[in-house]
Coordinates of C-alpha atoms in Angstrom, one line a residue:
M930 CA 79.1 147.4 9.0
Q931 CA 77.6 149.4 12.1
H932 CA 74.6 147.5 11.9
N933 CA 75.9 144.4 11.9
T934 CA 78.5 145.1 14.4
H935 CA 75.3 146.5 16.7
G936 CA 73.6 143.3 16.2
E937 CA 76.5 141.3 17.3
M938 CA 77.1 142.8 20.3
Q939 CA 73.7 142.8 21.6
A940 CA 73.7 138.6 20.8
I941 CA 76.7 138.7 22.9
K942 CA 75.4 140.7 25.8
K943 CA 71.9 138.2 25.6
A944 CA 74.4 135.0 25.9
I945 CA 76.1 136.1 28.7
S946 CA 72.8 137.0 30.7
W947 CA 71.7 133.9 29.6
K948 CA 74.7 131.7 30.8
L949 CA 74.5 134.1 34.1
F950 CA 70.9 133.5 34.8
I951 CA 71.7 129.4 33.8
L952 CA 74.7 130.0 36.9
C953 CA 72.2 131.9 39.2
Y954 CA 69.5 129.1 38.6
L955 CA 71.9 126.5 39.0
F956 CA 72.8 128.4 42.2
V957 CA 69.9 128.4 43.7
E958 CA 68.5 124.5 42.6
G959 CA 71.6 123.1 43.6
S960 CA 70.8 123.9 47.1
C961 CA 67.8 121.2 46.7
Q962 CA 69.6 118.9 44.3
D963 CA 72.4 117.0 43.4
F964 CA 73.5 118.0 39.7
G965 CA 74.5 114.4 39.6
D966 CA 70.9 112.8 40.3
G967 CA 69.3 113.7 36.1
Q968 CA 66.6 115.6 37.6
T969 CA 68.2 119.0 37.2
Q970 CA 66.0 121.7 35.0
F971 CA 67.1 124.4 33.1
I972 CA 64.2 127.1 32.6
C973 CA 64.4 130.4 30.4
T974 CA 62.5 133.3 32.3
S975 CA 62.7 136.6 30.5
V976 CA 64.4 139.6 32.8
P977 CA 63.8 143.0 32.6
K978 CA 67.2 144.9 31.5
D979 CA 68.4 147.1 34.7
M980 CA 66.9 144.0 37.4
D981 CA 69.4 141.8 39.1
I982 CA 69.2 138.0 37.3
C983 CA 69.3 136.0 40.3
A984 CA 66.3 138.4 42.1
A985 CA 64.8 137.8 39.1
T986 CA 64.8 134.2 39.3
L987 CA 63.7 133.9 42.4
Q988 CA 60.6 136.2 41.9
N989 CA 59.3 134.1 38.7
S990 CA 60.3 130.8 40.6
M991 CA 57.3 130.7 43.2
P992 CA 55.5 133.4 45.4
G993 CA 57.5 135.4 47.9
E994 CA 56.6 134.3 51.2
D995 CA 56.9 130.5 49.8
L996 CA 60.3 131.4 48.3
K997 CA 61.3 132.9 51.7
T998 CA 59.9 129.5 53.5
T999 CA 62.1 127.5 51.3
V1000 CA 65.3 129.0 51.2
M1001 CA 65.0 129.2 55.0
Q1002 CA 64.5 125.3 54.8
L1003 CA 67.1 125.0 52.7
R1004 CA 70.0 127.0 54.8
E1005 CA 68.6 124.7 57.4
T1006 CA 69.0 121.6 56.2
V1007 CA 72.6 123.0 54.8
L1008 CA 73.7 123.7 58.5
Q1009 CA 72.1 120.3 60.0
Q1010 CA 73.8 118.5 57.0
K1011 CA 77.3 120.3 57.8
E1012 CA 77.0 119.6 61.5
T1013 CA 76.1 116.0 60.9
I1014 CA 79.5 115.7 58.9
M1015 CA 81.4 117.1 61.6
N1016 CA 80.6 115.1 64.2
Q1017 CA 80.6 112.2 62.1
K1018 CA 84.4 113.1 61.2
E1019 CA 85.1 114.0 65.2
T1020 CA 83.6 110.3 65.6
I1021 CA 85.9 108.6 63.2
R1022 CA 89.4 111.0 64.8
E1023 CA 87.9 109.2 68.2
L1024 CA 87.6 106.1 66.8
T1025 CA 91.3 106.1 64.8
S1026 CA 93.1 107.3 67.7
K1027 CA 91.5 104.6 70.0
L1028 CA 92.5 101.9 67.5
T1029 CA 95.9 103.2 67.1
R1030 CA 96.4 103.1 71.2
C1031 CA 95.0 100.0 71.7
E1032 CA 97.4 98.7 68.2
G1033 CA 100.2 100.4 69.6
Q1034 CA 100.1 98.8 73.4
S1035 CA 100.7 95.1 73.9
A1036 CA 99.6 95.6 77.7
P1037 CA 96.9 98.6 79.2
E1038 CA 99.2 100.6 80.7
P1039 CA 96.4 102.6 82.7
G1040 CA 97.2 105.4 84.5
P1041 CA 97.6 106.0 88.3
G1042 CA 94.4 104.4 89.7
G1043 CA 94.7 101.4 87.0
R1044 CA 96.6 99.2 89.9
R1045 CA 93.2 99.4 91.2
K1046 CA 90.0 97.2 91.3
E1047 CA 87.6 100.0 91.0
T1048 CA 89.3 100.6 87.2
G1049 CA 88.0 97.6 85.7
T1050 CA 91.7 96.9 84.3
K1051 CA 92.7 94.1 85.8
N1052 CA 93.3 90.9 85.1
T1053 CA 91.8 88.6 88.0
M1054 CA 92.6 85.1 88.5
G1055 CA 88.9 84.6 86.9
D1056 CA 90.0 85.9 83.8
V1057 CA 92.7 84.4 82.0
S1058 CA 92.6 87.2 79.6
R1059 CA 96.5 86.9 79.2
G1060 CA 95.8 83.9 76.7
P1061 CA 96.7 80.8 76.5
S1062 CA 99.7 80.6 75.2
D1063 CA 101.2 82.8 78.3
T1064 CA 99.5 80.5 80.8
L1065 CA 101.3 77.7 79.3
A1066 CA 104.7 79.4 79.0
Q1067 CA 104.4 80.2 82.8
L1068 CA 103.5 76.7 83.6
S1069 CA 106.4 75.4 81.6
Q1070 CA 108.6 78.2 83.5
T1071 CA 107.3 76.6 86.7
L1072 CA 107.9 73.0 85.7
Q1073 CA 111.2 74.0 84.7
S1074 CA 112.3 75.4 88.5
L1075 CA 110.8 72.4 89.7
K1076 CA 113.0 70.1 87.7
Q1077 CA 116.1 72.2 88.5
R1078 CA 115.1 71.5 92.1
L1079 CA 114.6 68.1 91.6
E1080 CA 118.2 67.3 89.7
N1081 CA 120.0 68.8 92.9
L1082 CA 118.1 66.9 95.3
E1083 CA 118.7 64.1 93.1
Q1084 CA 122.9 64.7 93.5
F1085 CA 122.5 65.3 97.1
S1086 CA 120.6 61.9 97.3
R1087 CA 123.8 60.0 95.7
N1088 CA 125.9 61.6 97.8
N1089 CA 124.1 60.5 100.7
N1090 CA 122.6 57.0 99.2
S1091 CA 119.2 57.6 101.5
V1092 CA 116.4 55.3 101.0
Q1093 CA 113.7 57.7 101.8
T1094 CA 115.7 60.2 99.9
N1095 CA 115.3 58.2 96.4
S1096 CA 111.7 57.3 97.0
L1097 CA 110.5 60.7 97.6
K1098 CA 112.8 61.8 94.3
D1099 CA 110.6 59.6 92.4
L1100 CA 107.5 60.1 93.3
L1101 CA 108.5 63.6 92.4
Q1102 CA 109.8 62.8 89.2
S1103 CA 106.3 60.9 88.0
K1104 CA 104.4 64.0 89.4
I1105 CA 106.2 66.3 87.3
D1106 CA 105.5 64.0 84.4
D1107 CA 102.3 64.1 84.6
L1108 CA 102.3 67.7 85.0
E1109 CA 104.2 68.0 81.7
K1110 CA 101.4 65.9 80.0
Q1111 CA 99.2 68.5 81.0
V1112 CA 100.8 71.2 79.6
L1113 CA 101.4 69.0 75.9
S1114 CA 97.7 68.1 75.8
R1115 CA 96.7 71.8 76.2
V1116 CA 99.1 72.9 73.9
N1117 CA 97.6 70.3 71.0
S1118 CA 94.2 71.1 72.1
I1119 CA 95.4 75.1 71.4
E1120 CA 96.7 74.2 68.1
D1121 CA 93.8 72.0 67.0
G1122 CA 91.0 74.9 67.7
K1123 CA 89.8 72.1 70.7
P1124 CA 89.0 73.4 74.2
G1125 CA 91.0 71.4 76.4
L1126 CA 88.5 70.9 78.9
R1127 CA 84.7 72.0 79.3
N1128 CA 85.7 74.3 82.6
E1129 CA 88.6 76.3 82.2
T1130 CA 88.7 77.4 85.7
E1131 CA 88.5 73.8 87.0
Q1132 CA 91.6 72.6 84.9
R1133 CA 93.2 75.7 86.2
G1134 CA 92.4 74.8 89.3
R1135 CA 93.8 71.3 89.4
V1136 CA 96.9 72.6 87.7
E1137 CA 97.9 75.3 91.0
S1138 CA 96.6 72.1 92.9
T1139 CA 99.6 69.7 91.8
L1140 CA 101.8 72.4 91.6
T1141 CA 101.1 73.5 95.5
S1142 CA 101.3 69.7 96.4
L1143 CA 104.5 69.0 94.0
H1144 CA 106.0 72.2 95.5
Q1145 CA 105.4 70.7 99.4
R1146 CA 107.0 67.7 98.5
I1147 CA 110.2 69.1 97.0
T1148 CA 109.9 71.2 99.7
D1149 CA 109.4 68.5 103.0
L1150 CA 112.5 66.9 100.8
E1151 CA 114.8 69.9 101.4
K1152 CA 114.2 70.4 104.5
G1153 CA 116.0 66.9 105.2
Q1154 CA 119.1 69.3 104.0
K1155 CA 118.1 72.2 106.2
E1156 CA 117.0 70.8 109.4
N1157 CA 119.2 72.6 112.0
R1158 CA 118.2 76.1 110.4
P1159 CA 116.7 78.5 112.7
L1160 CA 113.0 79.2 111.9
D1161 CA 114.1 83.0 111.1
K1162 CA 117.2 82.5 108.6
F1163 CA 115.2 82.0 105.0
Q1164 CA 114.1 83.9 102.2
L1165 CA 111.2 83.6 100.0
T1166 CA 111.8 83.4 96.2
F1167 CA 109.0 84.4 93.6
P1168 CA 110.8 83.0 90.4
L1169 CA 108.0 84.0 87.7
R1170 CA 105.2 86.8 87.3
T1171 CA 102.2 84.7 87.6
N1172 CA 98.7 84.8 89.1
Y1173 CA 99.1 82.2 91.6
M1174 CA 102.2 81.9 93.1
Y1175 CA 102.5 83.4 96.5
A1176 CA 102.8 83.3 100.5
K1177 CA 100.0 84.1 103.0
V1178 CA 100.5 85.4 106.6
K1179 CA 98.8 82.7 109.2
K1180 CA 96.9 85.5 111.1
S1181 CA 95.8 88.9 110.4
L1182 CA 97.3 92.4 111.8
P1183 CA 95.8 93.8 114.4
E1184 CA 94.1 97.8 114.0
M1185 CA 96.8 99.9 114.1
Y1186 CA 97.2 103.9 114.9
A1187 CA 101.1 103.7 113.9
F1188 CA 103.5 101.1 111.8
T1189 CA 106.8 100.1 110.7
V1190 CA 107.4 97.6 108.1
C1191 CA 110.7 96.6 107.1
M1192 CA 112.7 93.3 105.0
W1193 CA 114.9 92.5 102.6
L1194 CA 114.4 92.9 98.8
K1195 CA 115.8 91.1 96.4
S1196 CA 114.8 92.0 92.6
N1197 CA 115.7 92.5 89.1
A1198 CA 112.4 92.5 87.4
S1199 CA 111.3 95.1 84.8
P1200 CA 109.4 97.0 84.5
G1201 CA 108.3 97.5 88.3
V1202 CA 109.2 94.4 90.9
G1203 CA 105.7 93.9 91.7
T1204 CA 104.0 93.7 95.0
P1205 CA 105.8 92.7 98.2
F1206 CA 102.8 92.6 100.5
S1207 CA 99.5 93.7 100.0
Y1208 CA 96.7 93.5 103.4
A1209 CA 93.1 93.6 102.5
V1210 CA 90.3 93.8 104.6
P1211 CA 86.3 93.4 104.6
G1212 CA 85.3 96.6 102.1
Q1213 CA 88.5 97.6 101.7
A1214 CA 91.0 95.6 99.3
N1215 CA 94.1 98.3 99.5
E1216 CA 94.3 98.9 103.0
L1217 CA 97.7 98.6 103.1
V1218 CA 100.1 97.9 100.0
L1219 CA 103.4 97.9 98.7
I1220 CA 103.8 97.9 95.1
E1221 CA 106.1 98.9 92.4
W1222 CA 104.2 98.2 89.1
G1223 CA 104.4 99.3 85.5
N1224 CA 106.9 102.6 85.0
N1225 CA 105.2 103.7 87.7
P1226 CA 108.0 104.5 91.0
M1227 CA 107.3 102.2 94.4
E1228 CA 104.3 103.5 96.2
I1229 CA 102.9 102.6 99.9
L1230 CA 98.5 102.6 99.7
I1231 CA 96.5 103.3 102.7
N1232 CA 93.0 103.3 102.7
D1233 CA 93.6 103.6 98.8
K1234 CA 95.6 106.8 99.3
V1235 CA 98.9 107.0 97.8
A1236 CA 102.2 108.2 98.4
K1237 CA 105.1 107.7 95.7
L1238 CA 108.7 106.4 97.7
P1239 CA 111.8 107.2 96.4
F1240 CA 113.0 103.5 96.8
I1241 CA 115.3 102.2 93.3
I1242 CA 115.7 98.6 94.4
N1243 CA 115.6 96.6 91.2
D1244 CA 119.1 95.7 90.5
G1245 CA 119.2 92.0 91.4
K1246 CA 120.8 93.6 95.1
W1247 CA 119.8 92.4 98.4
H1248 CA 118.3 96.3 99.7
H1249 CA 117.0 97.0 103.1
I1250 CA 113.8 99.0 102.8
C1251 CA 111.2 100.3 105.8
V1252 CA 108.5 102.3 105.4
T1253 CA 107.4 104.2 108.8
W1254 CA 103.8 105.7 109.3
T1255 CA 101.4 107.6 111.8
T1256 CA 97.9 108.1 111.5
R1257 CA 98.4 111.7 112.8
D1258 CA 98.7 114.0 110.1
G1259 CA 99.1 110.8 107.8
V1260 CA 103.3 111.1 108.2
W1261 CA 105.2 108.8 106.5
E1262 CA 109.2 108.3 106.3
A1263 CA 111.0 106.1 103.8
F1264 CA 114.3 104.2 104.3
Q1265 CA 116.5 102.4 101.9
D1266 CA 119.7 100.5 103.5
G1267 CA 119.4 102.1 107.0
V1268 CA 119.1 106.0 105.2
M1269 CA 116.1 107.8 105.2
R1270 CA 115.6 108.4 101.3
G1271 CA 111.5 110.9 101.6
S1272 CA 109.0 111.7 104.1
G1273 CA 105.5 113.0 103.4
E1274 CA 102.6 113.7 105.3
N1275 CA 98.7 113.9 104.5
L1276 CA 99.0 110.0 103.6
A1277 CA 95.5 108.9 104.8
P1278 CA 95.4 111.2 107.8
Y1279 CA 93.2 110.0 111.3
H1280 CA 92.7 106.8 109.6
P1281 CA 93.6 103.6 111.5
I1282 CA 94.3 100.6 110.0
K1283 CA 91.8 97.9 110.2
P1284 CA 92.1 94.7 111.8
Q1285 CA 90.9 91.1 110.5
G1286 CA 92.2 91.5 107.2
V1287 CA 94.4 89.0 105.0
L1288 CA 98.4 89.7 104.8
I1289 CA 99.8 88.0 101.1
L1290 CA 103.1 87.8 100.5
G1291 CA 104.3 88.4 96.6
Q1292 CA 100.5 89.0 95.1
E1293 CA 98.3 92.8 95.2
Q1294 CA 94.5 91.8 96.1
D1295 CA 91.5 92.6 94.7
T1296 CA 89.4 90.7 96.4
L1297 CA 89.8 89.6 100.2
G1298 CA 92.5 86.9 99.9
G1299 CA 92.3 87.2 96.4
G1300 CA 91.8 88.3 92.6
F1301 CA 95.4 88.5 91.7
D1302 CA 96.9 89.6 88.7
A1303 CA 99.6 88.2 87.6
T1304 CA 101.1 92.0 85.6
Q1305 CA 101.4 93.0 89.5
A1306 CA 102.9 90.1 91.0
F1307 CA 106.2 90.3 92.9
V1308 CA 109.1 88.5 91.1
G1309 CA 112.6 88.5 93.4
D1310 CA 113.2 87.3 97.0
L1311 CA 112.1 88.2 100.1
A1312 CA 112.9 87.8 103.4
N1313 CA 113.2 89.1 107.3
F1314 CA 109.6 90.9 106.8
H1315 CA 108.5 92.5 110.2
I1316 CA 105.3 94.8 111.2
W1317 CA 105.2 96.9 114.0
D1318 CA 102.5 98.8 115.7
R1319 CA 104.9 102.1 116.2
K1320 CA 107.0 104.0 114.2
L1321 CA 111.0 102.9 114.7
S1322 CA 113.7 105.5 115.4
I1323 CA 116.2 106.3 112.8
G1324 CA 118.4 104.3 114.9
E1325 CA 116.8 101.4 115.5
I1326 CA 116.1 101.4 111.4
Y1327 CA 119.8 101.8 111.0
N1328 CA 120.2 98.8 113.5
L1329 CA 117.9 96.3 111.1
A1330 CA 119.8 97.7 107.8
T1331 CA 123.4 96.9 109.4
C1332 CA 122.1 93.0 111.1
S1333 CA 123.3 94.9 114.4
S1334 CA 122.8 92.4 117.3
K1335 CA 121.1 95.2 118.6
A1336 CA 117.7 95.2 116.1
Q1337 CA 114.5 94.4 116.7
I1338 CA 111.7 91.7 115.5
G1339 CA 108.3 92.8 114.4
N1340 CA 106.2 92.9 117.9
V1341 CA 103.3 92.7 115.2
F1342 CA 104.3 90.4 112.7
S1343 CA 107.9 88.4 113.0
W1344 CA 109.5 86.6 110.5
L1345 CA 109.5 82.6 110.5
E1346 CA 108.6 79.6 108.5
S1347 CA 105.9 78.4 110.7
S1348 CA 104.2 82.1 110.4
I1349 CA 103.6 81.6 106.4
D1350 CA 102.1 79.1 104.3
I1351 CA 103.2 78.9 100.7
Y1352 CA 101.4 78.7 97.4
G1353 CA 102.3 78.1 93.6
G1354 CA 105.6 77.3 93.5
A1355 CA 107.6 80.0 95.8
S1356 CA 109.8 78.5 97.5
K1357 CA 112.0 78.8 100.9
W1358 CA 115.9 78.7 100.7
T1359 CA 118.5 79.9 103.6
F1360 CA 119.0 83.3 103.7
E1361 CA 120.8 85.4 106.8
A1362 CA 120.8 89.1 106.3
C1363 CA 124.4 90.5 105.5
R1364 CA 126.1 87.3 105.0
Q1365 CA 124.9 86.9 101.7
L1366 CA 124.0 90.7 100.4
N1367 CA 124.6 90.8 96.4

């Protein structure tokens, strides 16, 4: 019994030794090969009783120097593979994050520089990135606005029995019908998956030209009701957020080392009321801009430098706002409804406002006189826009906000119908400050 037990014990020890050897060899061999490739080999090697199995296996498998070289290569390969896998995981994580952000945003929401042209995120007039459906929706809303004005004129013509008014009304109705046919044709082309016209830019240009012509005729017709209106008693209305509706000041600004800009604004647009005015000069599209875009507060830009203004005006009520600035130390002040709401300094210090630029109402410029972006367009009403080449006093600004008889008009630009041209469906209506408030 003792002999048999001793034999069994030896057998068990041998079995355990072979299992350990096999595991050790698999560890070494597995560093180079995948067990699933069908090429793994099991080699039986005698091992001295007191020798480490793994060390003996490595010694018997290949010469010492070759073994060391191979082990180092294996280690290097494993490290490289690990690094590659980590890089791939990081790349996948970044792409997944970007895709999630893109899917979660209906429109780009760039950072503080996103409103300016150098970031490349803006949609210009040449980039119809808002999509055909958005463009058609804007055209439809514009047509609806013009039809409403035409209906008002029809009522006027019935009450006054004016032959000239009826004649113009019929012509305008024909123009509107033609535009609606163009829109309907474009809708059908999109639904059929066919291009509406070979040249998208030409089509858009024709539609905008027709809208401008149509608007001008309606304006001429409406003037028959307002022949006695003073040239400064008017407001501009921008009912839609488009990239073709704006007003252009007929003359440029002089070089200015200080200024005050004041106006009446009424808007309930969200997010942001848009761009009440922008002044661009050659080489600098953001020479002087007032803008409230996206979820940002209203800002004044001078030579592309920015100051945040404490205005809250998108409540659908009329508000009088003024911004003063001097080039010395870049000191600025902001007034709403005759009261100073904020001030600061270091806004483009010692940079004079350059002359020979283009002043636009209702749009932000990416290029001189153009490059409009619908997402930054002003939506609402604007009136009594004045510019001075000096800093007005607190008392002078209060007189403007309260419609005092002592209120002054701008010595650089004053609000007159004859001083601006309007385009794209923006309209003029009678306005008298402080009599139509809210």
